[in-house]
Amino acid sequence: DLNLTWWYNQNMAILQASENRVFKFLQVNLGRVCSRDEIAQALWGQGWTQKYSDWMIDTLVYRLRHKIPANYAIKTCRNQGYALNKKGYQLEGSDPSNSVLKPVPGIQATEQYLNYMNNPANIRQGLTDLFKAAAGFKKYCRGRLLVINSYSFDNVDAVKAWPGEVVFIHHDERALDLHRRRAEELGLKHVSVCYDDIRQSRLADKTFNLVINDFRLNFNLTHRQNQQMMAQTRRVLKPGGAVLLSVVYGQRKRWFEGAEHLPRPCFPKSDYEKLFKIKTSKAGVPVDDWCLTSGLVLLY
């Protein structure tokens, strides 16, 4: 687009180096949806997976939106990425290309579920409840914390005094937006969000002291997906770290539906025991904490 090229040549001085890299990439791909992975590669180059920051990408796009010509717009394509396009023109396609993250089948949260989980007047299970239920948990309240697939904004409130960095990851941008806005409202500099699917995570090895996955295993459709999630969870855990999970289980695979009205698979307890590699000592006492009443697991 010659008009956009002319504007860039006249105004490149107002763009920071990072903004410049993102803009040039979006300009070359004018009218096409660019995935977050593609933007990250253009921004950070080699080693982008270690530098990846959903917050940084969103911040740069926000700044660019206020600098580009008024007849152009950067459109957010939910769960896909961003597209620079001339106003009034259709995008060439809706599918991002060359993304490391590929869509994985699973239970998708409905708007009704999101509304329920973000209404403090409703009875819900969140991080605060998980912290209270986890016996022996306090000694792990330190270092870098990873929270997987949270859908409740007030889970940010639960970690506002956490003595270290906290990262919320999700592959649903609606959830990321909820947590990002809450962290900004509370002025929490140690809390960030990142677009990532733990089942095929791009996070670096041995990065976190504690990983929390609260009931979200039940968003998987198959036990194979559960295994993928646990393999990636153990990979990103630092030596000596811990994993805190809670699940809903039954005598056999079935479906359950809580007050939030979102049907999800319920796997047998035996599947979870194998998945978490729960062992028994010579005295017959489980090495890992397994609370039979709530399906709570603390692995360390």
Coordinates of C-alpha atoms in Angstrom, one line a residue:
D1 CA 0.0 0.0 0.0
L2 CA 1.7 3.2 -1.2
N3 CA -0.2 5.5 1.1
L4 CA 0.8 3.4 4.2
T5 CA 4.4 3.3 2.9
W6 CA 4.5 7.1 2.5
W7 CA 3.1 7.6 6.0
Y8 CA 5.7 5.2 7.4
N9 CA 8.6 7.0 5.7
Q10 CA 7.3 10.3 7.1
N11 CA 6.6 9.1 10.6
M12 CA 9.1 6.3 11.4
A13 CA 10.8 8.6 13.8
I14 CA 7.8 8.6 16.2
L15 CA 7.9 4.8 16.4
Q16 CA 10.1 3.0 19.0
A17 CA 12.3 0.2 17.8
S18 CA 10.0 -2.5 19.0
E19 CA 6.9 -0.7 17.5
N20 CA 8.8 -0.3 14.2
R21 CA 9.5 -4.1 14.0
V22 CA 5.9 -5.0 14.6
F23 CA 4.5 -2.3 12.3
K24 CA 6.7 -3.4 9.4
F25 CA 5.7 -7.0 9.8
L26 CA 2.0 -6.1 9.9
Q27 CA 2.5 -3.8 6.9
V28 CA 4.0 -6.5 4.8
N29 CA 1.1 -8.7 5.7
L30 CA -1.6 -6.0 5.2
G31 CA -5.1 -7.5 5.2
R32 CA -4.0 -10.9 6.6
V33 CA -4.4 -12.3 10.1
C34 CA -1.0 -12.6 11.8
S35 CA -0.7 -15.0 14.7
R36 CA 0.9 -14.0 17.9
D37 CA 3.8 -16.4 17.2
E38 CA 4.5 -14.7 13.9
I39 CA 4.5 -11.3 15.6
A40 CA 6.7 -12.6 18.3
Q41 CA 9.2 -13.9 15.8
A42 CA 9.3 -10.5 14.0
L43 CA 9.7 -8.7 17.3
W44 CA 12.4 -10.9 19.1
G45 CA 13.9 -12.9 16.3
Q46 CA 15.8 -16.0 17.3
G47 CA 15.0 -17.2 20.7
W48 CA 11.6 -15.6 20.7
T49 CA 10.0 -18.5 22.6
Q50 CA 12.1 -17.6 25.7
K51 CA 11.3 -13.9 25.3
Y52 CA 7.6 -14.4 24.5
S53 CA 5.4 -11.9 26.3
D54 CA 1.7 -11.7 25.6
W55 CA 1.6 -8.4 27.6
M56 CA 4.4 -6.9 25.5
I57 CA 2.7 -7.8 22.2
D58 CA -0.7 -6.4 23.3
T59 CA 1.0 -3.2 24.6
L60 CA 2.9 -2.6 21.3
V61 CA -0.3 -3.1 19.3
Y62 CA -2.2 -0.7 21.6
R63 CA 0.5 2.0 21.0
L64 CA 0.4 1.4 17.2
R65 CA -3.3 1.8 17.1
H66 CA -2.9 5.4 18.4
K67 CA -0.2 6.2 15.9
I68 CA -1.2 4.8 12.5
P69 CA -3.3 6.8 10.0
A70 CA -7.0 7.1 10.9
N71 CA -8.2 5.2 7.8
Y72 CA -6.3 2.1 8.9
A73 CA -7.0 -0.2 11.9
I74 CA -5.4 -3.1 13.7
K75 CA -8.1 -5.7 14.3
T76 CA -8.0 -8.2 17.1
C77 CA -9.0 -11.7 15.8
R78 CA -10.0 -13.6 18.9
N79 CA -7.8 -16.6 19.6
Q80 CA -5.9 -16.0 16.4
G81 CA -3.9 -12.8 16.4
Y82 CA -4.0 -9.3 14.8
A83 CA -4.5 -7.9 11.3
L84 CA -3.6 -4.5 9.9
N85 CA -6.2 -3.5 7.4
K86 CA -7.7 -0.5 5.6
K87 CA -11.0 0.4 7.1
G88 CA -13.9 -0.8 5.1
Y89 CA -12.0 -3.6 3.5
Q90 CA -12.4 -7.3 4.2
L91 CA -9.6 -9.4 5.5
E92 CA -8.1 -11.9 3.1
G93 CA -8.6 -14.8 5.4
S94 CA -9.3 -15.7 9.0
D95 CA -6.7 -18.4 9.6
P96 CA -3.3 -17.4 10.9
S97 CA -0.3 -19.2 9.3
N98 CA 2.9 -20.6 10.6
S99 CA 1.8 -20.7 14.2
V100 CA 3.5 -23.0 16.7
L101 CA 0.3 -23.3 18.6
K102 CA -2.3 -25.4 16.7
P103 CA -5.9 -25.7 17.9
V104 CA -6.4 -28.6 20.3
P105 CA -9.9 -30.1 20.7
G106 CA -11.4 -29.6 24.1
I107 CA -14.3 -28.1 26.1
Q108 CA -14.8 -24.4 25.1
A109 CA -16.1 -22.1 27.8
T110 CA -19.5 -20.5 27.0
E111 CA -20.3 -16.9 27.7
Q112 CA -22.7 -18.2 30.4
Y113 CA -19.8 -20.0 32.0
L114 CA -17.6 -16.8 31.9
N115 CA -20.3 -14.7 33.4
Y116 CA -20.9 -17.2 36.2
M117 CA -17.2 -17.6 37.0
N118 CA -16.7 -13.8 37.2
N119 CA -19.7 -13.0 39.4
P120 CA -18.4 -12.9 43.0
A121 CA -22.0 -13.5 44.2
N122 CA -21.9 -17.0 42.8
I123 CA -20.5 -20.1 44.6
R124 CA -17.3 -20.9 42.8
Q125 CA -14.0 -22.7 43.4
G126 CA -11.0 -20.5 42.9
L127 CA -7.4 -20.1 43.9
T128 CA -8.3 -18.9 47.4
D129 CA -10.2 -22.1 48.0
L130 CA -7.5 -24.2 46.6
F131 CA -4.9 -22.5 48.8
K132 CA -7.0 -23.2 51.9
A133 CA -7.6 -26.9 50.9
A134 CA -4.0 -27.8 50.1
A135 CA -2.3 -29.3 53.2
G136 CA 1.4 -28.6 53.3
F137 CA 1.1 -25.9 50.6
K138 CA 2.5 -22.9 52.4
K139 CA 6.2 -24.0 52.1
Y140 CA 5.8 -23.7 48.3
C141 CA 4.5 -20.1 48.4
R142 CA 7.6 -18.6 46.9
G143 CA 9.4 -18.0 43.6
R144 CA 7.7 -18.0 40.2
L145 CA 4.1 -19.1 40.0
L146 CA 2.3 -20.5 36.8
V147 CA -1.5 -20.5 36.8
I148 CA -3.0 -22.6 34.0
N149 CA -6.3 -21.8 32.3
S150 CA -8.0 -19.6 35.0
Y151 CA -11.3 -18.2 34.0
S152 CA -12.0 -16.0 37.1
F153 CA -10.6 -12.5 37.3
D154 CA -10.5 -12.6 41.1
N155 CA -7.9 -15.3 41.0
V156 CA -5.6 -12.3 40.4
D157 CA -6.7 -11.0 43.7
A158 CA -5.7 -14.3 45.3
V159 CA -2.0 -13.8 44.3
K160 CA -1.7 -10.0 44.8
A161 CA 0.7 -10.6 47.7
W162 CA 2.6 -13.5 46.1
P163 CA 6.4 -13.1 46.8
G164 CA 7.5 -13.5 43.2
E165 CA 6.4 -13.4 39.6
V166 CA 3.0 -14.8 38.6
V167 CA 2.1 -15.8 35.1
F168 CA -1.4 -16.7 34.0
I169 CA -1.5 -18.7 30.7
H170 CA -4.5 -19.5 28.6
H171 CA -5.4 -20.3 25.0
D172 CA -8.7 -18.3 25.3
E173 CA -8.0 -14.6 24.9
R174 CA -11.3 -13.7 26.7
A175 CA -9.7 -15.1 29.9
L176 CA -6.4 -13.4 29.3
D177 CA -8.2 -10.0 28.9
L178 CA -10.0 -10.6 32.2
H179 CA -6.8 -11.2 34.1
R180 CA -4.8 -8.5 32.3
R181 CA -7.4 -5.8 33.1
R182 CA -7.7 -7.0 36.8
A183 CA -3.9 -6.9 37.2
E184 CA -3.9 -3.3 35.8
E185 CA -6.7 -2.2 38.1
L186 CA -4.8 -3.5 41.1
G187 CA -1.5 -2.1 39.8
L188 CA 0.2 -5.5 40.1
K189 CA 3.6 -5.3 38.3
H190 CA 4.5 -8.9 39.2
V191 CA 1.5 -10.4 37.5
S192 CA 1.4 -11.0 33.7
V193 CA -0.6 -13.0 31.2
C194 CA 0.6 -15.2 28.3
Y195 CA -1.1 -16.8 25.3
D196 CA -0.2 -20.5 25.7
D197 CA -1.7 -23.9 25.6
I198 CA -0.1 -26.1 28.3
R199 CA -0.7 -29.2 26.2
Q200 CA 1.8 -27.9 23.6
S201 CA 3.4 -25.3 25.7
R202 CA 6.2 -23.0 24.4
L203 CA 7.4 -22.0 27.9
A204 CA 11.0 -22.6 28.7
D205 CA 12.2 -25.7 30.7
K206 CA 12.5 -25.5 34.4
T207 CA 11.0 -22.1 34.7
F208 CA 8.5 -22.2 37.6
N209 CA 8.7 -23.0 41.3
L210 CA 5.0 -23.8 41.5
V211 CA 2.4 -24.7 38.9
I212 CA -1.3 -24.6 39.6
N213 CA -4.0 -26.2 37.5
D214 CA -7.4 -25.8 39.3
F215 CA -10.0 -28.2 37.9
R216 CA -8.9 -27.4 34.3
L217 CA -7.9 -31.0 33.5
N218 CA -11.6 -31.5 33.1
F219 CA -11.6 -29.3 30.0
N220 CA -9.7 -32.1 28.2
L221 CA -11.8 -34.5 26.1
T222 CA -9.4 -37.5 26.3
H223 CA -7.0 -39.0 28.8
R224 CA -4.2 -38.5 26.2
Q225 CA -4.7 -34.8 26.5
N226 CA -4.4 -35.1 30.3
Q227 CA -1.1 -36.9 29.7
Q228 CA 0.2 -34.2 27.4
M229 CA -0.7 -31.6 29.9
M230 CA 1.1 -33.3 32.7
A231 CA 4.2 -34.0 30.6
Q232 CA 4.5 -30.3 29.7
T233 CA 3.7 -29.3 33.3
R234 CA 6.6 -31.4 34.7
R235 CA 8.9 -30.0 31.9
V236 CA 8.4 -26.3 33.0
L237 CA 8.8 -27.1 36.7
K238 CA 12.0 -26.2 38.4
P239 CA 13.9 -29.0 40.4
G240 CA 12.4 -29.0 43.9
G241 CA 9.2 -27.3 42.7
A242 CA 5.6 -28.4 43.2
V243 CA 2.4 -28.9 41.2
L244 CA -1.0 -28.2 42.8
L245 CA -4.0 -29.6 41.0
S246 CA -7.6 -30.2 41.7
V247 CA -9.9 -32.5 39.6
V248 CA -13.4 -33.9 39.5
Y249 CA -13.4 -37.7 39.2
G250 CA -15.8 -40.6 39.3
Q251 CA -15.9 -44.4 39.3
R252 CA -15.9 -44.4 35.5
K253 CA -15.7 -41.8 32.8
R254 CA -18.8 -39.7 32.7
W255 CA -19.9 -36.1 32.3
F256 CA -20.6 -33.7 35.1
E257 CA -22.2 -30.2 35.1
G258 CA -22.0 -27.8 38.0
A259 CA -23.9 -24.6 38.8
E260 CA -22.0 -22.9 36.0
H261 CA -23.8 -25.1 33.4
L262 CA -20.9 -26.3 31.4
P263 CA -20.8 -30.1 30.8
R264 CA -17.2 -31.5 31.2
P265 CA -15.7 -35.0 31.1
C266 CA -15.1 -36.7 34.5
F267 CA -12.3 -39.3 34.4
P268 CA -11.9 -42.3 36.7
K269 CA -9.8 -41.9 39.8
S270 CA -7.5 -44.7 38.6
D271 CA -6.7 -42.6 35.5
Y272 CA -5.6 -39.7 37.7
E273 CA -3.5 -41.9 40.0
K274 CA -1.5 -43.2 37.0
L275 CA -1.4 -39.7 35.5
F276 CA 0.0 -38.1 38.7
K277 CA 2.3 -41.2 39.3
I278 CA 1.0 -41.4 42.9
K279 CA 3.1 -44.0 44.7
T280 CA 2.8 -45.7 48.1
S281 CA 5.6 -45.9 50.6
K282 CA 6.5 -49.2 52.4
A283 CA 4.4 -48.0 55.3
G284 CA 1.4 -47.8 53.0
V285 CA 1.2 -44.0 53.1
P286 CA 0.9 -42.1 49.8
V287 CA 4.1 -40.2 49.0
D288 CA 2.0 -37.5 47.3
D289 CA -1.0 -35.8 49.0
W290 CA -4.3 -37.1 47.5
C291 CA -7.5 -35.8 49.1
L292 CA -10.2 -38.3 48.3
T293 CA -13.0 -35.9 49.1
S294 CA -12.0 -33.0 46.8
G295 CA -9.7 -34.7 44.3
L296 CA -6.8 -32.4 45.4
V297 CA -3.3 -33.4 44.4
L298 CA 0.0 -31.8 45.6
L299 CA 2.9 -33.3 43.7
Y300 CA 6.5 -32.5 44.7

